[in-house]
Amino acid sequence: MSLRHAILVLLQDQEASGYDLAREFANSIGLVWNATHQQIYLELGKLNDQRMVNFRHVPQEGKPDKKLYSITEEGRQELIRWLRKPAGPARIRDAFMVKVAGGELADTQTLINELELLAKQRRERLATFEALAKKLDEQGREQNLFSYLTVRRGILDQRAWLQWAEEVRQSLHTDLANASAT
Amino acid sequence: MSLRHAILVLLQDQEASGYDLAREFANSIGLVWNATHQQIYLELGKLNDQRMVNFRHVPQEGKPDKKLYSITEEGRQELIRWLRKPAGPARIRDAFMVKVAGGELADTQTLINELELLAKQRRERLATFEALAKKLDEQGREQNLFSYLTVRRGILDQRAWLQWAEEVRQSLHTDLANASAT
DNA sequence: AGTGCTTATACAACGGATTGCGCAGCGCTT
DNA sequence: AAGCGCTGCGCAATCCGTTGTATAAGCACT
């Protein structure tokens, strides 16, 4: 696992609410990750019980009050401990790839439609990440080195997927053409 | 989720034992996925309860007996149903990327060492997949279209990671050089 | 003779993750 | 005025996944 460690990494830079974290998970680290708010709130609760984070109440006008969490010294120690031990292999879970693998049973047109939808989402993400990378680069890459590298990971991942999608798209179209020729 | 669907996809081609499936997960679909044998045996048990697969006992000499599972008509229907509904977004869980994101706290040399280890594993996988792709291509790509595309996904994924790793490696080395120059 | 790898299956326990539900107020559009 | 979407927090149930343990036989190496 390591949702807890991902949260600690994000809190290292700045204090944040559960809601903030959920959004950040959709940007930097979460390019590639994903975590729902329920999971984050739960994990923040546990981290708080274990004294790895603490929070202060911030009343807001117009919006609900929020809890701003910060990392504690104990949290930082835990992070350092975790950083020292080897990371497990990366895991991917790509349902669409499984569909392609089972392509014989699938309806080709349905697959194509889904492919286009997913590709559109990926292209949007790619644009967001490229804009972010550019911004970080202009601000001075060295100051933001680790954020910059994280965003690069996201960019390369989107590009690789899109390249694959293009291959799949062409194969599926050929497949359709052959089927209608019969 | 869809470990169950991934299993059904694999069983669609041929009957297989739990052990066989565990290995196939390390090749075709599992390039990118990963599932342990415990999970697979458990899921096969459930699929059997739900009549989506059945099995026959095969006594073996020298080796333990095995159970060869096949997909049933109900299983095939379930697969078709699943193929029709939209796949969720792909998820990645890359602990090493989280470490890079938290790079300020980490020891640069430790990160570099880990990077080299992971890169070595990726390069090995890449070689395996490229060999597999070549084999499928020679056998006639159209016969193996969906397996071929699945393997391509693995190849592109490995390459993207390795390219990223190269960027990270150079940044970390620059970082080390700067630190020692101070 | 002992160690370890491969084939082969399976249970138990715990912890992580997903899904569904619920509350609450503001602002914008239709 | 009703509906939708955003900010913001949370519980409960269930399901998925991981880790540890167990059994069992053959083969190869030392």
Coordinates of C-alpha atoms (C1' of nucleotides) in Angstrom, one line a residue:
Chain A
M1 CA 0.0 0.0 0.0
S2 CA 1.1 3.5 0.7
L3 CA -1.8 5.9 0.4
R4 CA -0.7 7.0 3.8
H5 CA 2.8 7.8 2.5
A6 CA 1.4 9.6 -0.5
I7 CA -0.6 11.8 1.8
L8 CA 2.4 12.4 4.0
V9 CA 4.4 13.4 0.9
L10 CA 1.8 15.9 -0.1
L11 CA 1.5 17.3 3.4
Q12 CA 5.2 17.8 3.5
D13 CA 5.0 20.8 1.3
Q14 CA 2.0 22.5 2.8
E15 CA -0.9 22.0 5.1
A16 CA -4.1 20.9 3.4
S17 CA -7.7 19.8 4.0
G18 CA -9.0 16.4 2.9
Y19 CA -10.7 18.1 0.1
D20 CA -7.5 19.8 -1.1
L21 CA -5.7 16.4 -1.0
A22 CA -8.4 14.8 -3.1
R23 CA -7.8 17.4 -5.7
E24 CA -4.1 17.2 -5.6
F25 CA -4.4 13.5 -6.1
A26 CA -6.0 14.3 -9.4
N27 CA -3.0 16.5 -10.4
S28 CA 0.5 15.8 -9.3
I29 CA 1.0 12.4 -7.7
G30 CA -2.5 11.4 -8.7
L31 CA -1.8 11.8 -12.4
V32 CA -1.4 8.4 -12.3
W33 CA -2.8 7.4 -8.9
N34 CA -6.3 8.0 -7.7
A35 CA -8.0 8.1 -4.4
T36 CA -11.5 9.0 -3.4
H37 CA -12.4 11.4 -0.7
Q38 CA -13.7 8.7 1.6
Q39 CA -10.4 6.9 1.5
I40 CA -8.5 10.1 2.2
Y41 CA -10.7 11.2 5.1
L42 CA -10.4 7.7 6.6
E43 CA -6.7 7.7 6.2
L44 CA -6.3 11.2 7.7
G45 CA -8.3 10.0 10.7
K46 CA -6.0 7.1 11.2
L47 CA -2.9 9.3 10.7
N48 CA -4.3 11.7 13.3
D49 CA -4.8 8.8 15.8
Q50 CA -1.2 7.8 15.3
R51 CA 0.0 11.4 15.8
M52 CA 1.5 11.5 12.3
V53 CA -0.5 14.5 11.4
N54 CA -2.5 17.1 13.3
F55 CA -5.1 19.6 12.3
R56 CA -6.6 23.0 13.1
H57 CA -10.2 24.0 12.5
V58 CA -10.7 26.8 10.0
P59 CA -14.1 28.3 9.9
Q60 CA -15.1 29.7 6.5
E61 CA -17.7 32.1 5.3
G62 CA -20.1 30.8 2.6
K63 CA -18.4 27.4 2.7
P64 CA -18.3 24.7 5.2
D65 CA -15.6 24.8 7.9
K66 CA -12.5 22.8 7.1
K67 CA -9.7 21.0 8.8
L68 CA -6.3 21.9 7.8
Y69 CA -3.9 19.0 8.4
S70 CA -0.1 19.3 8.9
I71 CA 2.5 16.7 9.1
T72 CA 4.1 16.2 12.6
E73 CA 7.7 15.3 13.4
E74 CA 6.6 11.7 13.9
G75 CA 5.0 11.7 10.5
R76 CA 8.2 13.0 8.9
Q77 CA 10.1 10.2 10.6
E78 CA 7.7 7.6 9.3
L79 CA 8.1 9.0 5.8
I80 CA 11.9 8.9 6.0
R81 CA 11.7 5.3 7.2
W82 CA 9.4 4.4 4.3
L83 CA 11.7 6.1 1.8
R84 CA 14.5 4.0 2.9
K85 CA 12.9 0.6 2.2
P86 CA 12.6 -0.7 -1.3
A87 CA 9.5 0.2 -3.2
G88 CA 7.5 -2.7 -4.6
P89 CA 6.9 -3.1 -8.3
A90 CA 4.4 -0.7 -9.9
R91 CA 1.0 -2.1 -10.6
I92 CA -1.4 -1.2 -13.3
R93 CA -5.0 -2.1 -13.6
D94 CA -6.3 -1.3 -17.0
A95 CA -9.8 -2.7 -17.6
F96 CA -9.7 -1.5 -21.2
M97 CA -6.6 -3.6 -21.9
V98 CA -8.4 -6.7 -20.6
K99 CA -11.3 -5.9 -23.0
V100 CA -8.9 -5.7 -25.9
A101 CA -7.3 -9.0 -24.8
G102 CA -10.8 -10.5 -24.9
G103 CA -11.5 -8.8 -28.1
E104 CA -12.8 -11.8 -30.0
L105 CA -16.0 -11.8 -27.9
A106 CA -16.4 -8.1 -27.9
D107 CA -18.3 -6.0 -30.4
T108 CA -15.7 -4.1 -32.4
Q109 CA -17.7 -0.9 -32.8
T110 CA -18.3 -0.7 -29.0
L111 CA -14.6 -1.1 -28.4
I112 CA -13.8 1.7 -30.9
N113 CA -16.3 4.0 -29.3
E114 CA -14.9 3.4 -25.9
L115 CA -11.4 3.8 -27.2
E116 CA -12.2 7.3 -28.6
L117 CA -13.7 8.3 -25.2
L118 CA -10.7 7.2 -23.2
A119 CA -8.3 8.8 -25.7
K120 CA -10.1 12.1 -25.4
Q121 CA -9.8 12.0 -21.6
R122 CA -6.1 11.1 -21.9
R123 CA -5.5 13.9 -24.4
E124 CA -7.1 16.4 -21.9
R125 CA -4.9 15.1 -19.1
L126 CA -1.9 15.3 -21.3
A127 CA -2.6 19.0 -22.1
T128 CA -3.0 19.8 -18.4
F129 CA 0.2 18.1 -17.5
E130 CA 2.1 19.7 -20.3
A131 CA 0.9 23.1 -19.2
L132 CA 1.9 22.3 -15.6
A133 CA 5.4 21.1 -16.7
K134 CA 5.9 24.3 -18.7
K135 CA 4.9 26.4 -15.8
L136 CA 7.3 24.6 -13.4
D137 CA 10.0 24.8 -16.0
E138 CA 9.6 28.6 -16.3
Q139 CA 9.7 29.0 -12.6
G140 CA 13.0 27.3 -12.5
R141 CA 13.2 23.6 -12.9
E142 CA 15.7 23.1 -10.1
Q143 CA 13.4 24.7 -7.5
N144 CA 10.6 22.3 -8.5
L145 CA 12.7 19.4 -9.5
F146 CA 10.7 16.7 -7.8
S147 CA 7.3 18.1 -8.8
Y148 CA 8.6 18.5 -12.3
L149 CA 9.8 14.9 -12.5
T150 CA 6.4 13.7 -11.1
V151 CA 4.6 15.6 -13.8
R152 CA 6.9 14.2 -16.4
R153 CA 5.9 10.7 -15.4
G154 CA 2.3 11.6 -16.0
I155 CA 3.1 13.1 -19.4
L156 CA 5.1 10.0 -20.6
D157 CA 2.4 7.7 -19.3
Q158 CA -0.3 9.5 -21.3
R159 CA 1.8 9.6 -24.4
A160 CA 2.5 5.9 -24.2
W161 CA -1.1 5.0 -23.8
L162 CA -2.2 7.3 -26.7
Q163 CA 0.4 5.7 -28.9
W164 CA -0.9 2.2 -28.0
A165 CA -4.5 3.4 -28.6
E166 CA -3.5 4.5 -32.1
E167 CA -2.3 1.0 -32.8
V168 CA -5.4 -0.5 -31.4
R169 CA -7.6 1.9 -33.3
Q170 CA -6.0 1.0 -36.7
S171 CA -6.3 -2.7 -36.0
L172 CA -9.9 -2.4 -35.0
H173 CA -10.7 -0.4 -38.2
T174 CA -9.0 -3.0 -40.3
D175 CA -11.0 -5.6 -38.5
L176 CA -14.2 -3.8 -39.3
A177 CA -13.3 -3.4 -42.9
N178 CA -12.6 -7.1 -43.2
A179 CA -15.8 -8.1 -41.5
S180 CA -17.9 -5.9 -43.8
A181 CA -16.1 -7.2 -46.9
T182 CA -17.2 -10.8 -46.1
Chain B
M1 CA -12.7 -4.6 -10.3
S2 CA -12.2 -7.4 -12.8
L3 CA -9.8 -10.1 -11.8
R4 CA -12.8 -12.3 -12.5
H5 CA -13.2 -11.0 -16.0
A6 CA -9.5 -11.2 -16.6
I7 CA -9.6 -14.9 -15.7
L8 CA -12.7 -15.4 -17.9
V9 CA -10.8 -13.8 -20.8
L10 CA -7.9 -16.2 -20.3
L11 CA -10.1 -19.2 -20.0
Q12 CA -11.9 -18.3 -23.2
D13 CA -9.0 -19.5 -25.3
Q14 CA -8.3 -22.7 -23.5
E15 CA -8.9 -24.6 -20.3
A16 CA -6.3 -24.0 -17.6
S17 CA -5.4 -24.8 -14.0
G18 CA -5.0 -22.2 -11.3
Y19 CA -1.3 -22.6 -11.6
D20 CA -1.4 -22.1 -15.4
L21 CA -3.4 -18.9 -14.9
A22 CA -1.0 -17.6 -12.4
R23 CA 1.8 -17.9 -15.0
E24 CA -0.2 -16.5 -17.8
F25 CA -0.8 -13.5 -15.6
A26 CA 2.9 -13.0 -15.6
N27 CA 3.0 -13.0 -19.4
S28 CA 0.1 -11.7 -21.5
I29 CA -2.4 -9.7 -19.6
G30 CA -0.3 -9.6 -16.5
L31 CA 2.5 -7.7 -18.2
V32 CA 1.0 -5.0 -16.5
W33 CA -1.3 -6.6 -14.0
N34 CA -0.3 -9.0 -11.3
A35 CA -2.2 -11.5 -9.3
T36 CA -1.0 -14.0 -6.8
H37 CA -2.0 -17.7 -6.8
Q38 CA -4.0 -17.3 -3.7
Q39 CA -6.2 -14.7 -5.3
I40 CA -6.6 -16.8 -8.4
Y41 CA -7.6 -20.0 -6.5
L42 CA -10.1 -18.0 -4.5
E43 CA -11.6 -16.4 -7.5
L44 CA -11.8 -19.7 -9.3
G45 CA -13.6 -21.1 -6.4
K46 CA -16.2 -18.3 -6.5
L47 CA -16.6 -18.5 -10.2
N48 CA -17.2 -22.2 -9.8
D49 CA -19.9 -21.6 -7.2
Q50 CA -21.6 -19.2 -9.6
R51 CA -21.4 -21.8 -12.4
M52 CA -19.3 -19.5 -14.6
V53 CA -16.6 -22.1 -14.8
N54 CA -16.4 -25.8 -14.2
F55 CA -13.4 -28.1 -13.9
R56 CA -12.3 -31.7 -14.4
H57 CA -9.8 -33.5 -12.3
V58 CA -6.6 -34.5 -14.0
P59 CA -4.4 -36.9 -12.2
Q60 CA -0.8 -36.6 -13.0
E61 CA 2.2 -38.8 -12.4
G62 CA 5.1 -37.3 -10.6
K63 CA 3.2 -34.1 -10.1
P64 CA 0.2 -33.3 -8.0
D65 CA -3.2 -33.7 -9.6
K66 CA -4.7 -30.6 -11.1
K67 CA -8.0 -29.1 -11.8
L68 CA -8.5 -27.9 -15.4
Y69 CA -11.1 -25.2 -15.5
S70 CA -13.2 -24.2 -18.5
I71 CA -15.5 -21.3 -19.0
T72 CA -19.3 -22.2 -19.2
E73 CA -21.9 -20.6 -21.3
E74 CA -23.0 -18.5 -18.3
G75 CA -19.4 -17.4 -17.9
R76 CA -19.3 -16.3 -21.5
Q77 CA -22.6 -14.4 -21.1
E78 CA -21.2 -12.6 -18.1
L79 CA -18.1 -11.7 -20.0
I80 CA -20.1 -10.3 -22.9
R81 CA -22.2 -8.3 -20.4
W82 CA -19.0 -6.9 -18.9
L83 CA -17.5 -6.1 -22.3
R84 CA -20.5 -4.0 -23.1
K85 CA -20.3 -1.7 -20.1
P86 CA -17.7 1.1 -20.1
A87 CA -14.4 0.3 -18.5
G88 CA -13.3 2.6 -15.7
P89 CA -10.1 4.6 -16.0
A90 CA -6.9 2.8 -15.7
R91 CA -5.2 2.9 -12.3
I92 CA -1.5 2.9 -11.6
R93 CA 0.1 2.5 -8.3
D94 CA 3.8 3.3 -8.5
A95 CA 5.5 3.5 -5.1
F96 CA 8.7 4.7 -6.7
M97 CA 7.1 7.7 -8.2
V98 CA 5.8 8.7 -4.8
K99 CA 9.3 8.4 -3.5
V100 CA 10.5 10.7 -6.2
A101 CA 7.7 13.2 -5.4
G102 CA 8.9 13.2 -1.8
G103 CA 12.5 13.4 -3.0
E104 CA 13.6 16.3 -0.8
L105 CA 13.4 14.1 2.3
A106 CA 15.0 11.1 0.6
D107 CA 18.6 10.2 0.3
T108 CA 19.6 10.7 -3.3
Q109 CA 22.1 7.8 -3.4
T110 CA 19.4 5.4 -2.1
L111 CA 17.0 6.6 -4.7
I112 CA 19.6 6.1 -7.5
N113 CA 20.3 2.6 -6.4
E114 CA 16.7 1.7 -6.3
L115 CA 16.2 3.3 -9.7
E116 CA 18.9 1.1 -11.2
L117 CA 17.3 -2.0 -9.8
L118 CA 13.9 -1.2 -11.0
A119 CA 15.2 -0.2 -14.4
K120 CA 17.0 -3.6 -14.7
Q121 CA 13.8 -5.4 -14.0
R122 CA 11.9 -3.3 -16.6
R123 CA 14.6 -3.9 -19.2
E124 CA 14.3 -7.7 -18.7
R125 CA 10.5 -7.5 -19.0
L126 CA 10.9 -5.4 -22.1
A127 CA 13.1 -8.0 -23.7
T128 CA 10.6 -10.8 -22.9
F129 CA 7.7 -8.9 -24.3
E130 CA 9.6 -7.9 -27.4
A131 CA 10.5 -11.5 -28.0
L132 CA 6.9 -12.5 -27.5
A133 CA 5.7 -9.8 -29.9
K134 CA 8.2 -10.9 -32.6
K135 CA 7.0 -14.5 -32.2
L136 CA 3.4 -13.6 -32.6
D137 CA 4.2 -11.4 -35.5
E138 CA 5.9 -14.2 -37.3
Q139 CA 3.0 -16.6 -36.7
G140 CA 0.8 -14.1 -38.4
R141 CA -0.3 -11.0 -36.6
E142 CA -3.9 -11.3 -37.7
Q143 CA -4.4 -14.7 -36.1
N144 CA -3.1 -13.3 -32.8
L145 CA -4.3 -9.8 -33.1
F146 CA -5.6 -9.3 -29.6
S147 CA -2.7 -11.1 -27.9
Y148 CA -0.4 -9.0 -30.0
L149 CA -2.0 -5.8 -29.0
T150 CA -1.9 -6.8 -25.4
V151 CA 1.8 -7.4 -25.6
R152 CA 2.3 -4.1 -27.4
R153 CA 0.7 -2.4 -24.4
G154 CA 3.3 -4.0 -22.2
I155 CA 6.2 -3.0 -24.4
L156 CA 5.1 0.7 -24.7
D157 CA 4.6 0.8 -20.9
Q158 CA 8.1 -0.5 -20.2
R159 CA 9.6 1.9 -22.7
A160 CA 7.8 4.9 -21.2
W161 CA 8.9 4.0 -17.7
L162 CA 12.5 3.6 -18.8
Q163 CA 12.5 6.9 -20.6
W164 CA 11.2 8.6 -17.5
A165 CA 13.8 6.7 -15.4
E166 CA 16.5 8.1 -17.6
E167 CA 15.3 11.7 -16.9
V168 CA 15.2 11.0 -13.2
R169 CA 18.6 9.4 -13.2
Q170 CA 20.2 12.5 -14.8
S171 CA 18.5 14.9 -12.5
L172 CA 19.6 12.9 -9.5
H173 CA 23.2 12.8 -10.6
T174 CA 23.2 16.5 -11.2
D175 CA 21.7 16.8 -7.7
L176 CA 24.5 14.7 -6.3
A177 CA 27.2 16.8 -8.1
N178 CA 25.7 20.0 -6.8
A179 CA 25.6 18.7 -3.3
S180 CA 29.2 17.6 -3.3
A181 CA 30.4 20.9 -4.9
T182 CA 29.0 22.8 -1.9
Chain C
dA1 C1' 21.4 -36.3 3.5
dG2 C1' 20.1 -31.7 3.1
dT3 C1' 18.7 -27.6 0.6
dG4 C1' 16.0 -25.4 -2.6
dC5 C1' 13.2 -25.0 -6.8
dT6 C1' 8.9 -26.3 -9.5
dT7 C1' 4.3 -28.0 -9.8
dA8 C1' -0.1 -27.8 -7.5
dT9 C1' -3.9 -26.5 -4.2
dA10 C1' -6.0 -24.3 -0.3
dC11 C1' -7.4 -21.8 4.4
dA12 C1' -7.2 -17.9 7.7
dA13 C1' -6.6 -13.3 9.1
dC14 C1' -6.1 -8.8 8.5
dG15 C1' -6.0 -4.5 6.2
dG16 C1' -6.9 -1.8 2.2
dA17 C1' -10.2 -0.1 -1.2
dT18 C1' -14.7 0.6 -3.3
dT19 C1' -19.5 1.7 -3.1
dG20 C1' -23.5 3.5 -1.2
dC21 C1' -25.5 6.6 1.7
dG22 C1' -26.1 11.0 4.3
dC23 C1' -25.5 16.0 5.7
dA24 C1' -25.0 21.0 4.6
dG25 C1' -24.7 25.5 2.4
dC26 C1' -23.5 28.5 -1.6
dG27 C1' -23.9 30.0 -6.4
dC28 C1' -25.3 29.5 -11.1
dT29 C1' -28.4 28.4 -14.7
dT30 C1' -32.8 27.1 -16.7
Chain D
dA1 C1' -38.4 27.6 -7.9
dA2 C1' -36.0 23.5 -9.1
dG3 C1' -32.0 21.4 -10.4
dC4 C1' -27.1 21.0 -10.9
dG5 C1' -22.4 21.4 -9.4
dC6 C1' -18.9 22.7 -6.2
dT7 C1' -17.0 22.8 -1.5
dG8 C1' -16.6 20.1 2.6
dC9 C1' -17.0 16.2 6.0
dG10 C1' -18.2 11.6 7.5
dC11 C1' -20.2 6.4 8.5
dA12 C1' -21.2 1.5 7.2
dA13 C1' -20.9 -2.5 4.6
dT14 C1' -18.8 -5.2 1.7
dC15 C1' -15.4 -6.6 -1.3
dC16 C1' -10.7 -7.0 -2.8
dG17 C1' -6.0 -8.0 -1.9
dT18 C1' -1.9 -9.3 0.7
dT19 C1' 0.6 -12.1 3.8
dG20 C1' 1.4 -16.1 6.3
dT21 C1' 0.9 -20.8 6.7
dA22 C1' 0.1 -25.7 5.3
dT23 C1' 0.5 -29.9 2.5
dA24 C1' 2.6 -32.9 -1.0
dA25 C1' 5.6 -35.0 -4.5
dG26 C1' 9.4 -34.9 -7.7
dC27 C1' 13.9 -33.2 -9.4
dA28 C1' 18.5 -31.2 -9.3
dC29 C1' 22.4 -29.8 -7.0
dT30 C1' 25.8 -29.9 -3.4

